[in-house]
mmCIF file of C-alpha atoms in Angstrom:
data_model
loop_
_atom_site.group_PDB
_atom_site.id
_atom_site.type_symbol
_atom_site.label_atom_id
_atom_site.label_comp_id
_atom_site.label_asym_id
_atom_site.label_seq_id
_atom_site.Cartn_x
_atom_site.Cartn_y
_atom_site.Cartn_z
ATOM 1 C CA MET A 1 -35.364 41.858 5.048
ATOM 2 C CA LYS A 2 -35.542 39.059 7.623
ATOM 3 C CA LEU A 3 -35.336 36.463 4.862
ATOM 4 C CA LYS A 4 -32.110 38.031 3.569
ATOM 5 C CA SER A 5 -30.643 38.060 7.097
ATOM 6 C CA LEU A 6 -31.487 34.389 7.635
ATOM 7 C CA PHE A 7 -30.025 33.444 4.258
ATOM 8 C CA ALA A 8 -26.831 35.436 4.978
ATOM 9 C CA ALA A 9 -26.441 33.737 8.378
ATOM 10 C CA LEU A 10 -26.881 30.329 6.747
ATOM 11 C CA CYS A 11 -24.250 31.111 4.100
ATOM 12 C CA ILE A 12 -21.782 32.299 6.745
ATOM 13 C CA SER A 13 -22.356 29.103 8.794
ATOM 14 C CA VAL A 14 -21.837 26.868 5.772
ATOM 15 C CA GLY A 15 -18.765 28.919 4.792
ATOM 16 C CA PHE A 16 -17.213 28.420 8.232
ATOM 17 C CA ALA A 17 -17.949 24.687 8.074
ATOM 18 C CA SER A 18 -16.381 24.428 4.614
ATOM 19 C CA SER A 19 -13.202 26.220 5.685
ATOM 20 C CA ALA A 20 -13.006 23.977 8.754
ATOM 21 C CA LEU A 21 -12.981 20.947 6.461
ATOM 22 C CA ALA A 22 -9.692 22.184 4.971
ATOM 23 C CA VAL A 23 -7.805 21.634 8.240
ATOM 24 C CA PRO A 24 -6.847 18.064 9.166
ATOM 25 C CA THR A 25 -8.521 16.980 12.354
ATOM 26 C CA THR A 26 -5.773 15.745 14.651
ATOM 27 C CA TYR A 27 -6.191 12.824 17.029
ATOM 28 C CA THR A 28 -8.092 14.013 20.097
ATOM 29 C CA ASN A 29 -8.066 10.973 22.382
ATOM 30 C CA ILE A 30 -4.370 11.382 23.288
ATOM 31 C CA GLY A 31 -3.048 8.697 25.612
ATOM 32 C CA THR A 32 -5.347 6.015 24.193
ATOM 33 C CA GLN A 33 -4.616 3.780 21.207
ATOM 34 C CA ASN A 34 -6.612 4.728 18.116
ATOM 35 C CA PRO A 35 -9.251 1.968 17.772
ATOM 36 C CA ILE A 36 -9.945 2.672 14.076
ATOM 37 C CA LEU A 37 -8.152 0.448 11.579
ATOM 38 C CA TYR A 38 -7.565 1.781 8.076
ATOM 39 C CA THR A 39 -7.257 0.263 4.629
ATOM 40 C CA PHE A 40 -5.652 2.475 2.012
ATOM 41 C CA VAL A 41 -6.133 1.877 -1.713
ATOM 42 C CA ALA A 42 -5.140 3.679 -4.893
ATOM 43 C CA THR A 43 -8.007 5.785 -6.220
ATOM 44 C CA SER A 44 -6.994 5.596 -9.888
ATOM 45 C CA ALA A 45 -4.118 4.695 -12.196
ATOM 46 C CA GLY A 46 -1.339 7.241 -11.683
ATOM 47 C CA ASP A 47 1.265 8.345 -9.183
ATOM 48 C CA VAL A 48 0.899 8.263 -5.399
ATOM 49 C CA MET A 49 2.216 11.521 -3.981
ATOM 50 C CA ALA A 50 3.169 12.092 -0.335
ATOM 51 C CA TYR A 51 3.381 15.595 1.151
ATOM 52 C CA PHE A 52 5.142 16.298 4.448
ATOM 53 C CA ALA A 53 2.635 17.840 6.870
ATOM 54 C CA GLY A 54 4.654 18.239 10.068
ATOM 55 C CA SER A 55 6.365 16.426 12.925
ATOM 56 C CA THR A 56 6.835 16.643 16.674
ATOM 57 C CA ALA A 57 9.114 13.586 16.966
ATOM 58 C CA GLY A 58 12.500 13.540 18.633
ATOM 59 C CA TYR A 59 13.400 10.415 16.660
ATOM 60 C CA THR A 60 14.438 10.697 13.021
ATOM 61 C CA ASN A 61 11.955 9.048 10.649
ATOM 62 C CA THR A 62 11.458 8.497 6.942
ATOM 63 C CA LEU A 63 8.459 7.273 4.964
ATOM 64 C CA SER A 64 8.198 4.377 2.510
ATOM 65 C CA LEU A 65 5.386 2.467 0.768
ATOM 66 C CA LEU A 66 4.346 -1.097 0.009
ATOM 67 C CA VAL A 67 2.038 -1.612 -2.992
ATOM 68 C CA ASN A 68 0.171 -4.922 -2.888
ATOM 69 C CA GLY A 69 2.743 -6.106 -0.338
ATOM 70 C CA VAL A 70 5.786 -5.150 -2.439
ATOM 71 C CA ASP A 71 8.197 -2.452 -1.236
ATOM 72 C CA THR A 72 8.576 0.320 -3.835
ATOM 73 C CA GLY A 73 12.186 0.901 -2.715
ATOM 74 C CA ILE A 74 11.420 4.626 -2.477
ATOM 75 C CA PHE A 75 11.789 6.400 0.854
ATOM 76 C CA GLY A 76 12.151 9.959 2.062
ATOM 77 C CA LEU A 77 10.540 12.953 3.792
ATOM 78 C CA ASN A 78 12.900 12.867 6.755
ATOM 79 C CA ASN A 79 11.055 14.636 9.553
ATOM 80 C CA HIS A 80 14.152 16.622 10.633
ATOM 81 C CA THR A 81 15.105 17.900 7.178
ATOM 82 C CA SER A 82 11.738 18.208 5.371
ATOM 83 C CA ASN A 83 9.689 21.365 5.168
ATOM 84 C CA TYR A 84 5.921 21.591 5.240
ATOM 85 C CA GLY A 85 4.645 20.763 1.752
ATOM 86 C CA ASP A 86 7.762 18.877 0.587
ATOM 87 C CA LEU A 87 6.798 16.181 -1.922
ATOM 88 C CA LEU A 88 7.794 12.542 -2.430
ATOM 89 C CA ASN A 89 6.532 10.714 -5.542
ATOM 90 C CA PHE A 90 6.080 6.987 -4.903
ATOM 91 C CA GLY A 91 5.472 6.274 -8.581
ATOM 92 C CA ALA A 92 2.665 4.709 -10.562
ATOM 93 C CA VAL A 93 -0.051 2.453 -9.165
ATOM 94 C CA ASN A 94 -3.274 0.991 -10.536
ATOM 95 C CA ALA A 95 -6.774 1.737 -9.289
ATOM 96 C CA GLY A 96 -7.610 -0.497 -6.335
ATOM 97 C CA ASP A 97 -4.001 -1.373 -5.447
ATOM 98 C CA ASN A 98 -3.551 -1.987 -1.721
ATOM 99 C CA LEU A 99 -1.234 0.618 -0.140
ATOM 100 C CA VAL A 100 0.554 0.204 3.183
ATOM 101 C CA PHE A 101 2.559 3.180 4.441
ATOM 102 C CA ARG A 102 5.648 2.476 6.535
ATOM 103 C CA LEU A 103 7.434 4.754 8.981
ATOM 104 C CA ASN A 104 11.125 3.907 9.298
ATOM 105 C CA VAL A 105 12.589 4.949 12.666
ATOM 106 C CA LEU A 106 16.277 5.527 11.949
ATOM 107 C CA ASN A 107 17.384 5.798 15.593
ATOM 108 C CA ASN A 108 16.553 2.214 16.590
ATOM 109 C CA GLY A 109 15.574 0.402 13.370
ATOM 110 C CA ASP A 110 11.877 0.085 14.227
ATOM 111 C CA THR A 111 9.387 0.089 11.345
ATOM 112 C CA TRP A 112 5.714 0.886 11.825
ATOM 113 C CA TYR A 113 3.023 0.211 9.261
ATOM 114 C CA SER A 114 -0.355 1.776 8.550
ATOM 115 C CA GLN A 115 -1.663 -1.802 8.765
ATOM 116 C CA LYS A 116 -1.803 -2.756 12.464
ATOM 117 C CA SER A 117 -1.409 -6.493 11.807
ATOM 118 C CA SER A 118 2.066 -5.839 10.314
ATOM 119 C CA ASN A 119 3.400 -4.127 13.454
ATOM 120 C CA SER A 120 5.677 -6.232 15.679
ATOM 121 C CA ASP A 121 4.177 -4.702 18.845
ATOM 122 C CA GLY A 122 0.552 -5.315 17.736
ATOM 123 C CA VAL A 123 -0.267 -1.595 18.095
ATOM 124 C CA ASN A 124 -2.091 0.722 15.691
ATOM 125 C CA HIS A 125 0.535 3.343 14.812
ATOM 126 C CA VAL A 126 -1.646 5.571 12.564
ATOM 127 C CA TYR A 127 -4.548 7.973 12.665
ATOM 128 C CA SER A 128 -6.170 9.195 9.437
ATOM 129 C CA ASN A 129 -8.859 11.458 8.024
ATOM 130 C CA SER A 130 -9.596 13.600 4.985
ATOM 131 C CA TYR A 131 -7.745 16.846 4.294
ATOM 132 C CA GLY A 132 -9.214 19.699 2.269
ATOM 133 C CA GLY A 133 -5.896 21.207 1.163
ATOM 134 C CA ASP A 134 -4.172 24.561 1.522
ATOM 135 C CA ALA A 135 -1.648 26.707 -0.371
ATOM 136 C CA PHE A 136 1.192 24.169 0.110
ATOM 137 C CA VAL A 137 -0.473 20.773 0.422
ATOM 138 C CA PRO A 138 -3.311 19.627 -1.865
ATOM 139 C CA ALA A 139 -6.500 17.912 -0.751
ATOM 140 C CA GLY A 140 -5.999 14.260 0.059
ATOM 141 C CA VAL A 141 -5.825 11.689 2.832
ATOM 142 C CA TYR A 142 -4.098 12.774 6.042
ATOM 143 C CA VAL A 143 -2.096 10.067 7.853
ATOM 144 C CA ALA A 144 -0.359 10.742 11.179
ATOM 145 C CA PHE A 145 2.084 8.265 12.754
ATOM 146 C CA GLU A 146 3.056 7.369 16.296
ATOM 147 C CA ASP A 147 6.764 6.415 16.139
ATOM 148 C CA LEU A 148 7.364 4.925 19.594
ATOM 149 C CA ARG A 149 7.222 1.199 20.388
ATOM 150 C CA ASN A 150 3.937 0.194 22.054
ATOM 151 C CA GLY A 151 2.436 3.514 20.962
ATOM 152 C CA GLY A 152 4.359 5.811 23.286
ATOM 153 C CA ASP A 153 2.060 8.673 24.275
ATOM 154 C CA PHE A 154 -0.524 7.834 21.566
ATOM 155 C CA ASN A 155 -0.644 11.424 20.323
ATOM 156 C CA TYR A 156 -0.409 10.358 16.643
ATOM 157 C CA ASN A 157 1.568 13.474 15.812
ATOM 158 C CA ASP A 158 5.134 12.199 15.417
ATOM 159 C CA GLU A 159 5.192 12.464 11.641
ATOM 160 C CA ASN A 160 2.286 13.574 9.479
ATOM 161 C CA PHE A 161 1.623 13.269 5.759
ATOM 162 C CA VAL A 162 -1.032 13.971 3.157
ATOM 163 C CA PHE A 163 -1.354 11.521 0.258
ATOM 164 C CA THR A 164 -2.988 12.073 -3.113
ATOM 165 C CA ASN A 165 -4.459 9.365 -5.365
ATOM 166 C CA VAL A 166 -5.252 7.485 -2.161
ATOM 167 C CA SER A 167 -8.576 6.529 -0.652
ATOM 168 C CA ASN A 168 -9.058 5.684 2.996
ATOM 169 C CA VAL A 169 -11.654 2.907 2.841
ATOM 170 C CA SER A 170 -12.357 2.997 6.585
ATOM 171 C CA ASN A 171 -12.727 6.750 6.866
ATOM 172 C CA ASP A 172 -14.201 8.179 3.642
ATOM 173 C CA VAL A 173 -17.526 9.288 5.139
ATOM 174 C CA PRO A 174 -19.114 12.755 5.260
ATOM 175 C CA LEU A 175 -18.282 14.760 8.339
ATOM 176 C CA PRO A 176 -21.277 15.083 10.711
ATOM 177 C CA ALA A 177 -21.321 18.897 10.506
ATOM 178 C CA THR A 178 -22.062 18.934 6.772
ATOM 179 C CA PRO A 179 -25.425 17.080 6.788
ATOM 180 C CA LEU A 180 -26.409 18.868 10.002
ATOM 181 C CA LEU A 181 -25.864 22.310 8.480
ATOM 182 C CA LEU A 182 -27.604 21.297 5.271
ATOM 183 C CA GLY A 183 -30.613 20.043 7.243
ATOM 184 C CA LEU A 184 -30.663 23.219 9.329
ATOM 185 C CA GLY A 185 -30.585 25.358 6.199
ATOM 186 C CA MET A 186 -33.399 23.396 4.549
ATOM 187 C CA GLY A 187 -35.465 23.697 7.741
ATOM 188 C CA ILE A 188 -34.996 27.472 7.846
ATOM 189 C CA LEU A 189 -35.959 27.827 4.186
ATOM 190 C CA ALA A 190 -39.076 25.661 4.737
ATOM 191 C CA LEU A 191 -40.069 27.772 7.752
ATOM 192 C CA VAL A 192 -39.619 31.002 5.786
ATOM 193 C CA ALA A 193 -41.665 29.616 2.881
ATOM 194 C CA LYS A 194 -44.460 28.540 5.262
ATOM 195 C CA ARG A 195 -44.588 31.986 6.870
ATOM 196 C CA ARG A 196 -44.754 33.643 3.443
ATOM 197 C CA LYS A 197 -47.814 31.554 2.549
ATOM 198 C CA GLN A 198 -49.520 32.575 5.798
ATOM 199 C CA VAL A 199 -49.008 36.287 5.135
#
């Protein structure tokens, strides 16, 4: 009976961890520039899709994309008219193509790139991580922009997107909770097996 209880507790813990992976982790060090730089590439041949995932910006912004340094000419997902889950298809890319996302600030003409070196103020305007998906937005790469010059409040929550057929080279690593829970589960099973042998 104790073995069943331990196994049930382990399953519940892993289940909670898995459901937590489905929610994008927002930037937590608000007020400080994100030190992580990202490189985005196309995962495979096919379309790059952008899904609107929210906005807290007062400014009006749209999203566009450069593929291998060339503007696609496609823009959209206005943060004041888009709904959560709205889709913008940036068209076909090839596996390994370099992707740079651009936030166009319509109020003052500023443009901010997911590539820090392209930004006129020298500031990192994006935060990114993996997203597990939900009923409206599929699993993909979450990218959140800061739309103010010099980073503003550095909350990285001014306009947020999830991209599919995109890999975040700097951030595609397992979350720490997953290996920890797996190790904990294996340790519990080993302990139970050892006790069974002693009995």
